[in-house]
mmCIF file of C-alpha atoms and ligand atoms in Angstrom:
data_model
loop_
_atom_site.group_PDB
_atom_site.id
_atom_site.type_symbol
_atom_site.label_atom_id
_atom_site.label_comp_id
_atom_site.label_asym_id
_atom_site.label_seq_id
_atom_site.Cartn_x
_atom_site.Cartn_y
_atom_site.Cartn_z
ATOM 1 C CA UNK A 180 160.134 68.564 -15.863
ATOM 2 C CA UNK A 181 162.878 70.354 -13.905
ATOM 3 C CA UNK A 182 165.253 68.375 -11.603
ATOM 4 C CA UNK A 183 165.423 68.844 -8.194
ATOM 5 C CA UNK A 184 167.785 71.122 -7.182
ATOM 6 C CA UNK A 185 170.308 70.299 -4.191
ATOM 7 C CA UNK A 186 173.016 72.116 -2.280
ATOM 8 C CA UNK A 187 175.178 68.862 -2.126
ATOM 9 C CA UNK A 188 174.620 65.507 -2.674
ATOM 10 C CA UNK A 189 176.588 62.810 -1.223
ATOM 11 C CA UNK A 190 177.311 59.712 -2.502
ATOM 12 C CA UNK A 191 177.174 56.845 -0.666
ATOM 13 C CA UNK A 192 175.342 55.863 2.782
ATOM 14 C CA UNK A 193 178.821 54.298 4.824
ATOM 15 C CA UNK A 194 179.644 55.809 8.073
ATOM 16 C CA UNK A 195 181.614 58.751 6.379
ATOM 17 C CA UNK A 196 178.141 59.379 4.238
ATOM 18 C CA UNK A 197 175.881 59.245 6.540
ATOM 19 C CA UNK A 198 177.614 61.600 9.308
ATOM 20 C CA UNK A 199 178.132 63.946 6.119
ATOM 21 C CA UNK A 200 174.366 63.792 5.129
ATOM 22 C CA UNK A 201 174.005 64.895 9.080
ATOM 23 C CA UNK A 202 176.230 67.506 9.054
ATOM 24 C CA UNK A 203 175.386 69.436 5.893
ATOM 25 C CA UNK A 204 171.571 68.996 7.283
ATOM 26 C CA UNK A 205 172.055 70.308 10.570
ATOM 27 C CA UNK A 206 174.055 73.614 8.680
ATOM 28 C CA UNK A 207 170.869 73.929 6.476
ATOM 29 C CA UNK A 208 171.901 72.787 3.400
ATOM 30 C CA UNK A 209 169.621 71.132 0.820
ATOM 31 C CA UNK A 210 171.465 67.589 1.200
ATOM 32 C CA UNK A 211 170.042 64.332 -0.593
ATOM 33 C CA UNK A 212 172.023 60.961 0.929
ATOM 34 C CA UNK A 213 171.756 58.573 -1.937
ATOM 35 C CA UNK A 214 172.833 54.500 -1.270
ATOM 36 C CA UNK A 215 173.113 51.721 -3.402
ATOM 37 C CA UNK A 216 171.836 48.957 -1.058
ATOM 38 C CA UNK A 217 168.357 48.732 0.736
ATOM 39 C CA UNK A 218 170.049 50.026 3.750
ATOM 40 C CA UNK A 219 172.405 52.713 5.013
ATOM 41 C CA UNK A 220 175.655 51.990 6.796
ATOM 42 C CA UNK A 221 177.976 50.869 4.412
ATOM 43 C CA UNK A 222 180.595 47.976 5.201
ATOM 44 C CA UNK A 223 179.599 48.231 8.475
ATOM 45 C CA UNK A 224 176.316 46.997 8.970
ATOM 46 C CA UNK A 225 176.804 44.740 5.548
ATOM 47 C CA UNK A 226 179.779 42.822 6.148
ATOM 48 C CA UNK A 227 179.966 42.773 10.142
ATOM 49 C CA UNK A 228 176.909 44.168 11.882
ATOM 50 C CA UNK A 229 178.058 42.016 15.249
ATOM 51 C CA UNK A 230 181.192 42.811 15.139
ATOM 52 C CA UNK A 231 182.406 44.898 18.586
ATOM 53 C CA UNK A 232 183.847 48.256 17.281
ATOM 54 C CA UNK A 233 186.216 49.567 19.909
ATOM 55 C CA UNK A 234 187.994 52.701 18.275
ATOM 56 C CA UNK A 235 185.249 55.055 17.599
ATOM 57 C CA UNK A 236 185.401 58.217 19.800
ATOM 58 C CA UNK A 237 182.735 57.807 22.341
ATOM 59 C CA UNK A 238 181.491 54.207 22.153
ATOM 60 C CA UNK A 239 183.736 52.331 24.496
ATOM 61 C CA UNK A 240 182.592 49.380 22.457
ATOM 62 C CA UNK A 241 179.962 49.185 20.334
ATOM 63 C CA UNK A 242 178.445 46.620 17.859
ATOM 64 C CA UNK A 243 178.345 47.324 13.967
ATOM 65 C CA UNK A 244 174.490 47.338 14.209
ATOM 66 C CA UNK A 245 174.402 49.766 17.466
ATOM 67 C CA UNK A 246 176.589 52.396 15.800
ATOM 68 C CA UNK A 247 174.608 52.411 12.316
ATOM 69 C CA UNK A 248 171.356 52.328 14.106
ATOM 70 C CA UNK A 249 172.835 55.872 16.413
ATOM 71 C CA UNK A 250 174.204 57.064 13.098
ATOM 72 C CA UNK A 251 170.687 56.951 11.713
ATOM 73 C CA UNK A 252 168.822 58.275 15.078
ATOM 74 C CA UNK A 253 171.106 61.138 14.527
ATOM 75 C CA UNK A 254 170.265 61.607 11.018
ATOM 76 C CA UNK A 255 167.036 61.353 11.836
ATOM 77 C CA UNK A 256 167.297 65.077 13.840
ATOM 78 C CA UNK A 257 167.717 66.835 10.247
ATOM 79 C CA UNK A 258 165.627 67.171 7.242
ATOM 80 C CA UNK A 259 167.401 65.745 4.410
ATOM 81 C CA UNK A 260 166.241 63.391 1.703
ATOM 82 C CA UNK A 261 167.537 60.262 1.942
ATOM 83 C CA UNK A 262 167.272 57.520 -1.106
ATOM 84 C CA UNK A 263 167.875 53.980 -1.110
ATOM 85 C CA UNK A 264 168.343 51.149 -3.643
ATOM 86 C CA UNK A 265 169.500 54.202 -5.408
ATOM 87 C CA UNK A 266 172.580 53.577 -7.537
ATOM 88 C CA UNK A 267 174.697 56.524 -9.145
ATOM 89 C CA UNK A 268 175.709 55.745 -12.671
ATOM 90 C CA UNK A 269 177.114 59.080 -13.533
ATOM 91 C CA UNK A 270 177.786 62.565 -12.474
ATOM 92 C CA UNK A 271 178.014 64.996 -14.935
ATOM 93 C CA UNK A 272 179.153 68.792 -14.381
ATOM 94 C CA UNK A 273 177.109 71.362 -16.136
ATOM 95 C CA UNK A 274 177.171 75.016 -15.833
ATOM 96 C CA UNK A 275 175.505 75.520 -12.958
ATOM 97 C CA UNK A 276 176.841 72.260 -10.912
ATOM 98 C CA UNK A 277 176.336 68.896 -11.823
ATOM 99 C CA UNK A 278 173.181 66.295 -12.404
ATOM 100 C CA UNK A 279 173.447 62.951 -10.926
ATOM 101 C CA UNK A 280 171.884 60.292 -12.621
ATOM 102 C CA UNK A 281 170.778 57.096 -10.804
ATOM 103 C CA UNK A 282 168.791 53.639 -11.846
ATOM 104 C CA UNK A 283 165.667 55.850 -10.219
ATOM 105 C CA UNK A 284 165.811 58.718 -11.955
ATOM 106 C CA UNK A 285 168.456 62.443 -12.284
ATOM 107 C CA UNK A 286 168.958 65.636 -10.030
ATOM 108 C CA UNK A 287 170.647 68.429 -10.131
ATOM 109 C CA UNK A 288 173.161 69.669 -7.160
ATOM 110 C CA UNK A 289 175.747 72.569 -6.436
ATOM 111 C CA UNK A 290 178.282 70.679 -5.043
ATOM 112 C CA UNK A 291 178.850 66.974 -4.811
ATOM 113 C CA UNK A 292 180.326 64.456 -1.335
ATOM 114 C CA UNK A 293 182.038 61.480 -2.859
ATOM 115 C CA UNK A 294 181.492 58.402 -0.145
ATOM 116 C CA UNK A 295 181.577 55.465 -2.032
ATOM 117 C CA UNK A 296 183.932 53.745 0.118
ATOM 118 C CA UNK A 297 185.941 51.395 -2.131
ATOM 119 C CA UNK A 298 183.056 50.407 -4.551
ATOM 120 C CA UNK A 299 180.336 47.753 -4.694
ATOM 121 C CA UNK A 300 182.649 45.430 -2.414
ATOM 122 C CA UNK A 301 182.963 41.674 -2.567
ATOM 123 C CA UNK A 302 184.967 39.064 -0.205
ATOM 124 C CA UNK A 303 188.321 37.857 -1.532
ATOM 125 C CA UNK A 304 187.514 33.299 -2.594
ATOM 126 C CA UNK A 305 188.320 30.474 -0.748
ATOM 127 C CA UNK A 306 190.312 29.029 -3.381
ATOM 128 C CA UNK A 307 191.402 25.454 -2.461
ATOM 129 C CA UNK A 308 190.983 22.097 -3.886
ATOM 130 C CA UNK A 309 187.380 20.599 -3.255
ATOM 131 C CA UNK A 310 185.683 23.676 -2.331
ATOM 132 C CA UNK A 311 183.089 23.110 -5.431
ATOM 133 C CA UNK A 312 182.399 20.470 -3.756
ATOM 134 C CA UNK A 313 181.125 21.523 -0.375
ATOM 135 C CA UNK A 314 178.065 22.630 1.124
ATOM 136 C CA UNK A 315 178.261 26.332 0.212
ATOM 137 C CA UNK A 316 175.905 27.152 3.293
ATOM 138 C CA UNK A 317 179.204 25.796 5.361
ATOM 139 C CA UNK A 318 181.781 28.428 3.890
ATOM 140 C CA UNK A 319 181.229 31.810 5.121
ATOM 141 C CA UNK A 320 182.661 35.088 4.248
ATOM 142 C CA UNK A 321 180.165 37.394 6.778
ATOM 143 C CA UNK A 322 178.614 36.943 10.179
ATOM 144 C CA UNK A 323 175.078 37.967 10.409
ATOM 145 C CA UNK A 324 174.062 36.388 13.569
ATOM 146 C CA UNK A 325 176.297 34.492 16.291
ATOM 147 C CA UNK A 326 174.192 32.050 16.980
ATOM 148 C CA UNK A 327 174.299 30.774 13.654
ATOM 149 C CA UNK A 328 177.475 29.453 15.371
ATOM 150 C CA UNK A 329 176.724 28.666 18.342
ATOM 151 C CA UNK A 330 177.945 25.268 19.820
ATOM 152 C CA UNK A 331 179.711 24.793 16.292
ATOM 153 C CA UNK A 332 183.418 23.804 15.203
ATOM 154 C CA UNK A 333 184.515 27.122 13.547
ATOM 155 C CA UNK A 334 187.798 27.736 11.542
ATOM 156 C CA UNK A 335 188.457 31.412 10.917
ATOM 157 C CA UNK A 336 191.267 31.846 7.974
ATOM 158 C CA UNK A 337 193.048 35.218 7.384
ATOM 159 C CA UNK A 338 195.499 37.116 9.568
ATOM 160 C CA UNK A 339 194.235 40.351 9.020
ATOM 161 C CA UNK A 340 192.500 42.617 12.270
ATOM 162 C CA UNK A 341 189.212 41.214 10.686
ATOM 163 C CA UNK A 342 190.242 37.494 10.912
ATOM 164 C CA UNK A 343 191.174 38.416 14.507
ATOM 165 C CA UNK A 344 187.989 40.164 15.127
ATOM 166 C CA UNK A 345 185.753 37.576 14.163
ATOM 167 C CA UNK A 346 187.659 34.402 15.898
ATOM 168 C CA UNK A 347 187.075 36.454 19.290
ATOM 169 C CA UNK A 348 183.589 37.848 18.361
ATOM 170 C CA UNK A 349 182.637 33.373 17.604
ATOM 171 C CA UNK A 350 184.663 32.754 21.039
ATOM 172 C CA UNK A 351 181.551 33.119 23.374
ATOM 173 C CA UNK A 352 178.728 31.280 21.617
ATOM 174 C CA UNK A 353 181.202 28.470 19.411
ATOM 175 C CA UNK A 354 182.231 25.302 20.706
ATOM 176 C CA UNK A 355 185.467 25.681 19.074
ATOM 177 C CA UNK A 356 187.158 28.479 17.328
ATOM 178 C CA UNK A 357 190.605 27.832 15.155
ATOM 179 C CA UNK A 358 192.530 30.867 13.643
ATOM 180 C CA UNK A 359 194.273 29.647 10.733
ATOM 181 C CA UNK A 360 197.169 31.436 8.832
ATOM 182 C CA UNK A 361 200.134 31.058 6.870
ATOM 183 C CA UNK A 362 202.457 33.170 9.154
ATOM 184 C CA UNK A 363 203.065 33.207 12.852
ATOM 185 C CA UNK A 364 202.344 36.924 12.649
ATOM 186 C CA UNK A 365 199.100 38.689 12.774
ATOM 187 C CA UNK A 366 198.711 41.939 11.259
ATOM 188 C CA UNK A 367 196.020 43.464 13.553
ATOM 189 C CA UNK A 368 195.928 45.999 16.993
ATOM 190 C CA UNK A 369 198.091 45.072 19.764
ATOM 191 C CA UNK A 370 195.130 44.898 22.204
ATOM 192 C CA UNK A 371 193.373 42.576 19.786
ATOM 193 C CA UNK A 372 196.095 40.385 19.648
ATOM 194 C CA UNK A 373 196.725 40.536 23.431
ATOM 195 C CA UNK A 374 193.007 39.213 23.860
ATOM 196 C CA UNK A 375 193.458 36.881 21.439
ATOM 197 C CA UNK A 376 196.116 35.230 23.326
ATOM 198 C CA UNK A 377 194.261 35.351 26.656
ATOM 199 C CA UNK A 378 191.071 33.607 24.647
ATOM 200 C CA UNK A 379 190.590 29.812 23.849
ATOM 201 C CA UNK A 380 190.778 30.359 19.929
ATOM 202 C CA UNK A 381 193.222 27.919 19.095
ATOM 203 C CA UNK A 382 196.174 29.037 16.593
ATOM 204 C CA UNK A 383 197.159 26.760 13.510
ATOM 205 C CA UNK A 384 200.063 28.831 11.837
ATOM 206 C CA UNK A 385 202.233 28.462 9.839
ATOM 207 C CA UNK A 386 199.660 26.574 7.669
ATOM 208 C CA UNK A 387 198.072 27.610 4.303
ATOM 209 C CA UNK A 388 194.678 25.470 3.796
ATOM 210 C CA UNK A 389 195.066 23.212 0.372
ATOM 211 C CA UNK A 390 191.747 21.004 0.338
ATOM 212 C CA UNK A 391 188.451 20.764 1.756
ATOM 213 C CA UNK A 392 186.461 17.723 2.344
ATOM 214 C CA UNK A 393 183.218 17.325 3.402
ATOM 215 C CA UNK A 394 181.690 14.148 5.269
ATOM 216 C CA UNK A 395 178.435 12.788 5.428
ATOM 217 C CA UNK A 396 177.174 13.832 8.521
ATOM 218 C CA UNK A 397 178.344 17.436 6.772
ATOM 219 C CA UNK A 398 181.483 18.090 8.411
ATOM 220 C CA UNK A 399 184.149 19.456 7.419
ATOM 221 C CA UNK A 400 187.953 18.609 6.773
ATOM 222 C CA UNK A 401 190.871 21.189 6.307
ATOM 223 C CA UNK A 402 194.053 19.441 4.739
ATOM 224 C CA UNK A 403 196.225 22.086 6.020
ATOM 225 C CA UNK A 404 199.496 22.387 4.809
ATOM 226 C CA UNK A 405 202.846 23.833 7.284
ATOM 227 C CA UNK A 406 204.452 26.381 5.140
ATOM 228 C CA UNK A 407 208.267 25.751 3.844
ATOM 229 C CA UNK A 408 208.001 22.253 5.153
ATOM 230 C CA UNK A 409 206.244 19.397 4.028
ATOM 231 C CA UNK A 410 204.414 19.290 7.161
ATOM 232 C CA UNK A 411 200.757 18.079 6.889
ATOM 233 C CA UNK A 412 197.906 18.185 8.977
ATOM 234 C CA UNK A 413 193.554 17.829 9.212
ATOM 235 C CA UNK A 414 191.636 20.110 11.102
ATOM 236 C CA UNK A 415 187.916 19.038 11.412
ATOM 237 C CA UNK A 416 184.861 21.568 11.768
ATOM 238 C CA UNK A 417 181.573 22.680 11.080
ATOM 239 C CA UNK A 418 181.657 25.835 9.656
ATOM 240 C CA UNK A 419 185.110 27.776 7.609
ATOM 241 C CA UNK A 420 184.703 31.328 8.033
ATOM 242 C CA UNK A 421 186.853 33.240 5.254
ATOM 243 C CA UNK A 422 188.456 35.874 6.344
ATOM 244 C CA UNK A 423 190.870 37.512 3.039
ATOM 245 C CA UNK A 424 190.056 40.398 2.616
ATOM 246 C CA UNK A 425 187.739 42.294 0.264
ATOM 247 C CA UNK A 426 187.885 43.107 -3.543
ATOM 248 C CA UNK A 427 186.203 46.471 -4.166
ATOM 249 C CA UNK A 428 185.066 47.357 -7.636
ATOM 250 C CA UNK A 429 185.080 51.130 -8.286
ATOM 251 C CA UNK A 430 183.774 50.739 -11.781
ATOM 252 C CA UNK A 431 180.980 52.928 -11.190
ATOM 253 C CA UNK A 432 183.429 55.614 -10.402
ATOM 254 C CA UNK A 433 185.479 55.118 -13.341
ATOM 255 C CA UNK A 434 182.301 55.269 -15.827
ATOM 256 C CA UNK A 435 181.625 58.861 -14.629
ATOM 257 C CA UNK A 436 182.510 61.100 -16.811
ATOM 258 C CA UNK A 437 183.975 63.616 -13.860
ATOM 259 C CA UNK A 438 187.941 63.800 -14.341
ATOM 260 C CA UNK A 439 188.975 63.077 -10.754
ATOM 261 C CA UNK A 440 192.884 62.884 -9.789
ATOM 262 C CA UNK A 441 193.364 59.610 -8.114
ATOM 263 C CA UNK A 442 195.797 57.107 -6.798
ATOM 264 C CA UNK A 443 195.534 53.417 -7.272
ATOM 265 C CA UNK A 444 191.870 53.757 -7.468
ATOM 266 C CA UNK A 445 191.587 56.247 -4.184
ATOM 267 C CA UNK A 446 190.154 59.995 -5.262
ATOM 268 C CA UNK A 447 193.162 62.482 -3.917
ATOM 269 C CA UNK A 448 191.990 65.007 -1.936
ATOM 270 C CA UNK A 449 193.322 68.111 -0.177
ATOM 271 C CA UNK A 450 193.418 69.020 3.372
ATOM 272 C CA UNK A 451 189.388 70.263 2.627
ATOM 273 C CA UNK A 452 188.701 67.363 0.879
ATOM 274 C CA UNK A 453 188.577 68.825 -2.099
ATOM 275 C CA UNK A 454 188.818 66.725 -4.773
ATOM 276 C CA UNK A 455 190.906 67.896 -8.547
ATOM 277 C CA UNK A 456 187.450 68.612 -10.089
ATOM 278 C CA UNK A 457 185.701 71.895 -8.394
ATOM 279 C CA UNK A 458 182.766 71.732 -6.007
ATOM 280 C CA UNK A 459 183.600 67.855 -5.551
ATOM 281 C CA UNK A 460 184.961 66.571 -2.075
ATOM 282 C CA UNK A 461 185.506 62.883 -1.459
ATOM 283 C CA UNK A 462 185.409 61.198 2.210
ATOM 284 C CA UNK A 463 185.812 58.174 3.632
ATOM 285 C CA UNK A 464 188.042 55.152 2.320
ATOM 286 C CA UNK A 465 187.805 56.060 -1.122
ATOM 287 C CA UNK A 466 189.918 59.189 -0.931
ATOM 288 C CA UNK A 467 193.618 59.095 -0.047
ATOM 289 C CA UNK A 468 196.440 61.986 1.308
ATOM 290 C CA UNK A 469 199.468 61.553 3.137
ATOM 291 C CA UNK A 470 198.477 60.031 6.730
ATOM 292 C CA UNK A 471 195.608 58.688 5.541
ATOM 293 C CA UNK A 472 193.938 56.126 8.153
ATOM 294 C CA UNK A 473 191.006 53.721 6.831
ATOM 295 C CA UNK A 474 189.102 53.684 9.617
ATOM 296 C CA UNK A 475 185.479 54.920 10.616
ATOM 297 C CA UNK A 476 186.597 57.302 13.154
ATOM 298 C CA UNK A 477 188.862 59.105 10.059
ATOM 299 C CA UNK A 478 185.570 58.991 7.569
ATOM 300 C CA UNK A 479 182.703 60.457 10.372
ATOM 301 C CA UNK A 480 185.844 63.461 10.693
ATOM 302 C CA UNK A 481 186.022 64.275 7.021
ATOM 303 C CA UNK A 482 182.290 64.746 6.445
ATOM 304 C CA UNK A 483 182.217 68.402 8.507
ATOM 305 C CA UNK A 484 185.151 69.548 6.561
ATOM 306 C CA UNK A 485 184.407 68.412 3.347
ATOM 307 C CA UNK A 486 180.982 70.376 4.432
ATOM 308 C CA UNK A 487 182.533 73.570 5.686
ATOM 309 C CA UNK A 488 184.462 73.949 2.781
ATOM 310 C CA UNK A 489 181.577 73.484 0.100
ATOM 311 C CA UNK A 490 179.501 75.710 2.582
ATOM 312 C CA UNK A 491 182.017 78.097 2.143
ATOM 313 C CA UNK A 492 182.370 78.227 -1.710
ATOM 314 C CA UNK A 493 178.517 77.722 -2.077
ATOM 315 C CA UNK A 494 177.409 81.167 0.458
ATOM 316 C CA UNK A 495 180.549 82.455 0.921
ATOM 317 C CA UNK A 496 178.867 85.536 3.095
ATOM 318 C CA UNK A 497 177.125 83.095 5.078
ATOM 319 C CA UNK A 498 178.268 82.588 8.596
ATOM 320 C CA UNK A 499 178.406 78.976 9.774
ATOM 321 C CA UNK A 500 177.571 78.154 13.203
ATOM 322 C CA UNK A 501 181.206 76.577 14.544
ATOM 323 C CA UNK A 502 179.573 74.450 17.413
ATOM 324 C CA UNK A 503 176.474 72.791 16.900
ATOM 325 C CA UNK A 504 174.951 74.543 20.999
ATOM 326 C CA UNK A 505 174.597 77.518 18.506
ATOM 327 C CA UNK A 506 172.196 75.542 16.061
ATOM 328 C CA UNK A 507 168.289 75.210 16.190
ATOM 329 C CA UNK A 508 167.816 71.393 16.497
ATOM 330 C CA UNK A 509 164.378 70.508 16.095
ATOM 331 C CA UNK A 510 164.230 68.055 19.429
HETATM 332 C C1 LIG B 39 185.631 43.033 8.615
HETATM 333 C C2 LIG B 39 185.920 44.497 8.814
HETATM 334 C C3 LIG B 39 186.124 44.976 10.086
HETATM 335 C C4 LIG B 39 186.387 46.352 10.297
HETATM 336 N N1 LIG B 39 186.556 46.800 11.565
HETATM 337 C C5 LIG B 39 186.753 48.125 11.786
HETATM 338 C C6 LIG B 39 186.905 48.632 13.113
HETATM 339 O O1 LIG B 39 186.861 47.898 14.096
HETATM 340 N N2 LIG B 39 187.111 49.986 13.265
HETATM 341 C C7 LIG B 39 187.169 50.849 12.193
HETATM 342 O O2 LIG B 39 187.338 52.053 12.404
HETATM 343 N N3 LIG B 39 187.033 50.384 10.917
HETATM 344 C C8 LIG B 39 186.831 49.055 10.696
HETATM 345 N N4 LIG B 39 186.685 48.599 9.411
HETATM 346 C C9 LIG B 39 186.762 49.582 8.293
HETATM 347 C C10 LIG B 39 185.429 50.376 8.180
HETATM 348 O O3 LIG B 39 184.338 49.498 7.983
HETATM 349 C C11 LIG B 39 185.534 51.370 7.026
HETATM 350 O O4 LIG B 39 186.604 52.272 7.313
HETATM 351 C C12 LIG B 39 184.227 52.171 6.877
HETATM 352 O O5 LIG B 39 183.127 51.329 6.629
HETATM 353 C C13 LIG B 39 184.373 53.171 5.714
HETATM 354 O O6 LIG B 39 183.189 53.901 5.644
HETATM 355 P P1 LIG B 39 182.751 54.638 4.290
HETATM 356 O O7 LIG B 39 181.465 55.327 4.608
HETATM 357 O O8 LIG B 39 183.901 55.407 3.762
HETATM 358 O O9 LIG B 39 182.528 53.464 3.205
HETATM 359 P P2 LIG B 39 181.618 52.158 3.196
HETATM 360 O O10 LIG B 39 181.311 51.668 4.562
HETATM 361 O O11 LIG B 39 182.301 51.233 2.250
HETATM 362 O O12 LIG B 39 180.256 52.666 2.533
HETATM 363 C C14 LIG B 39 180.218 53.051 1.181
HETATM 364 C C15 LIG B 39 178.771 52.945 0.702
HETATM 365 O O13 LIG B 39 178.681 53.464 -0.639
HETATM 366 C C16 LIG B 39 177.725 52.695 -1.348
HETATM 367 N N5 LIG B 39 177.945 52.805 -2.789
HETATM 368 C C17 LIG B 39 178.975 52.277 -3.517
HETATM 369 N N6 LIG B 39 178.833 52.607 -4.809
HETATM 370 C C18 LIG B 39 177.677 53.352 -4.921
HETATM 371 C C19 LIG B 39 176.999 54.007 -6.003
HETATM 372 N N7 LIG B 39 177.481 53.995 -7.265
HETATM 373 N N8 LIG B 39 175.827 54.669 -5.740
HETATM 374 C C20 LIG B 39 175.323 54.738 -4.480
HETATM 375 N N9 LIG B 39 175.951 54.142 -3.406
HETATM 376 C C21 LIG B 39 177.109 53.472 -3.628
HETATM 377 C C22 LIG B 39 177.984 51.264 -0.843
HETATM 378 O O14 LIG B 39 176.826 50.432 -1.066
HETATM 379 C C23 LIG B 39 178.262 51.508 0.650
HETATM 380 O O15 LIG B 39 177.087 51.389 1.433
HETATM 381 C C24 LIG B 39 186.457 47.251 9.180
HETATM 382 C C25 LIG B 39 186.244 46.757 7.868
HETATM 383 C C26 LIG B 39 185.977 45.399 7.686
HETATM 384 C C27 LIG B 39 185.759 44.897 6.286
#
């Protein structure tokens, strides 16, 4: 049986994805959208769906959830196939393109939209003495729902914008937030920071967490420990909310067979997006070039190049519609 046949195919449902899988559609391209998980909207809706978002273009604040669910009205607009619980395992070039081969089955496509983010991604341990030991539904590395929290004893560790982000997203609905970290400096936005010092979340830095206890009645004890001194002190809660960052696991890139340029794991691309093997482009936080910003804002801006260019090499004598007013949107 013959493969379907695709103009492009991109790789991963994220932010960047998604937009792309929009973008191509709305040009009239054959676009498939393939995603690993049961849902679309990478990091975002996976790792903090309740999170506010305040530097996308347009959404003067806007939770995780609220700007995947708007990225997937607008999707909706186009016709595009779209396949979940769909993992790539390889992309192979062939003569005509390349065939993507999934868990669900293979299909072939002209021109291929790398948006993998970093990989499968997975939150960095709480590593401390006597965490084997503790009620594992106490330890948290995501928030799915506030109120999970709500009226709760909550230390946040990390010093990262995240760690920042969630101690004021808790602030509302906990009893109690702490923000613990092993430097007096936070590496996060100044207006983050400046509401952070306006909020109640109470700062424990210098300190670096060494043990955790846990009582009967379930709570919990941080032996936290003042860094270059031998400073010691408890800090007692309900609920540790880990906050160090994320390992990502590109190993389904590297089994590809596809012979992409990269840098420490990131695909290089050019100003197009073009990636070193022809008719593949790469968006989102898995590429890199000089400048390059992680952020959602930079991803949802890469898709309509990486598009135009393919668009370009695929029907060169086709004229693309520059603004979308000059597109037939089926509303
Ligand atoms: C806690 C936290 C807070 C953040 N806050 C902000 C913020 O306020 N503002 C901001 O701009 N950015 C923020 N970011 C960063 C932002 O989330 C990322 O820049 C954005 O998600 C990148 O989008 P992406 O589409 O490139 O990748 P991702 O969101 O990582 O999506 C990649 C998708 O590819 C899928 N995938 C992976 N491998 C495969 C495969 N082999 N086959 C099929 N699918 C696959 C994954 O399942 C995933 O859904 C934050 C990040 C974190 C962790």
């Amino acid at each position: 049986m013959k493969e379907p046949l695709y103009d492009v195919t991109i790789i991963g449902g994220g932010p960047a994805g998604m937009f792309a899988a929009f973008y191509a559609g709305l040009h009239e391209l054959k676009t498939q959208l393939i995603e690993a998980l049961p849902q679309l909207g990478g990091q975002v809706r996976a790792l903090y769906p309740e999170k506010q978002i305040w530097d996308v273009a347009g959404k003067p604040g806007v939770t995780g959830e609220q700007l995947i669910a708007d990225l997937e009205e607008q999707l909706a607009i186009v016709d595009i196939d779209q396949s979940l619980e769909t993992t790539v395992a390889e992309v192979e070039q062939t003569n005509d393109g390349f065939l993507i081969k999934t868990n669900q089955g293979q299909s072939q496509t002209k021109a291929v939209v790398i948006a993998l983010g970093n990989g499968a991604f997975s939150p960095r341990p709480l590593a401390v003495n006597g965490v084997e030991q503790v009620d594992p539904q106490r330890i948290h590395y995501f928030v799915q729902h506030k109120a999970d929290f709500a009226h709760q004893r909550v230390a946040v560790l990390g010093g990262g914008n995240s760690a920042m982000d969630m101690a004021m997203m808790l602030e509302p609905v906990a009893e109690q937030v702490y923000l613990v970290h092993r430097r007096d400096q936070f590496r996060g936005l100044p207006m983050t920071l400046s509401r952070l010092k306006e909020s109640t979340v109470q700062l424990r830095t210098p300190y670096l967490p060494r043990e955790i206890s846990q009582a009967a009645d379930g709570t919990l004890t941080l032996q936290l420990k003042k860094m270059r001194s031998d400073d010691e002190t408890t800090l007692n809660v309900d609920h540790v909310l880990v906050n160090y960052g994320f390992t990502a696991n590109n190993a389904a890139l590297s089994d590809w067979s596809l012979d992409l340029a990269t840098d420490r794991h990131l695909i290089r691309v050019d100003s197009t997006m073009a990636t070193s093997v022809p008719g593949v482009y790469a968006i989102g936080d898995g590429n890199t070039y000089p400048g390059k910003a992680p952020l959602i804002a930079t991803g949802l801006g890469e898709g309509p190049i990486a598009i135009n260019a393919l668009a370009k090499k695929l029907y060169p004598d086709k004229r693309m519609a520059t603004h979308s007013s000059s597109l037939k949107i089926n509303r």
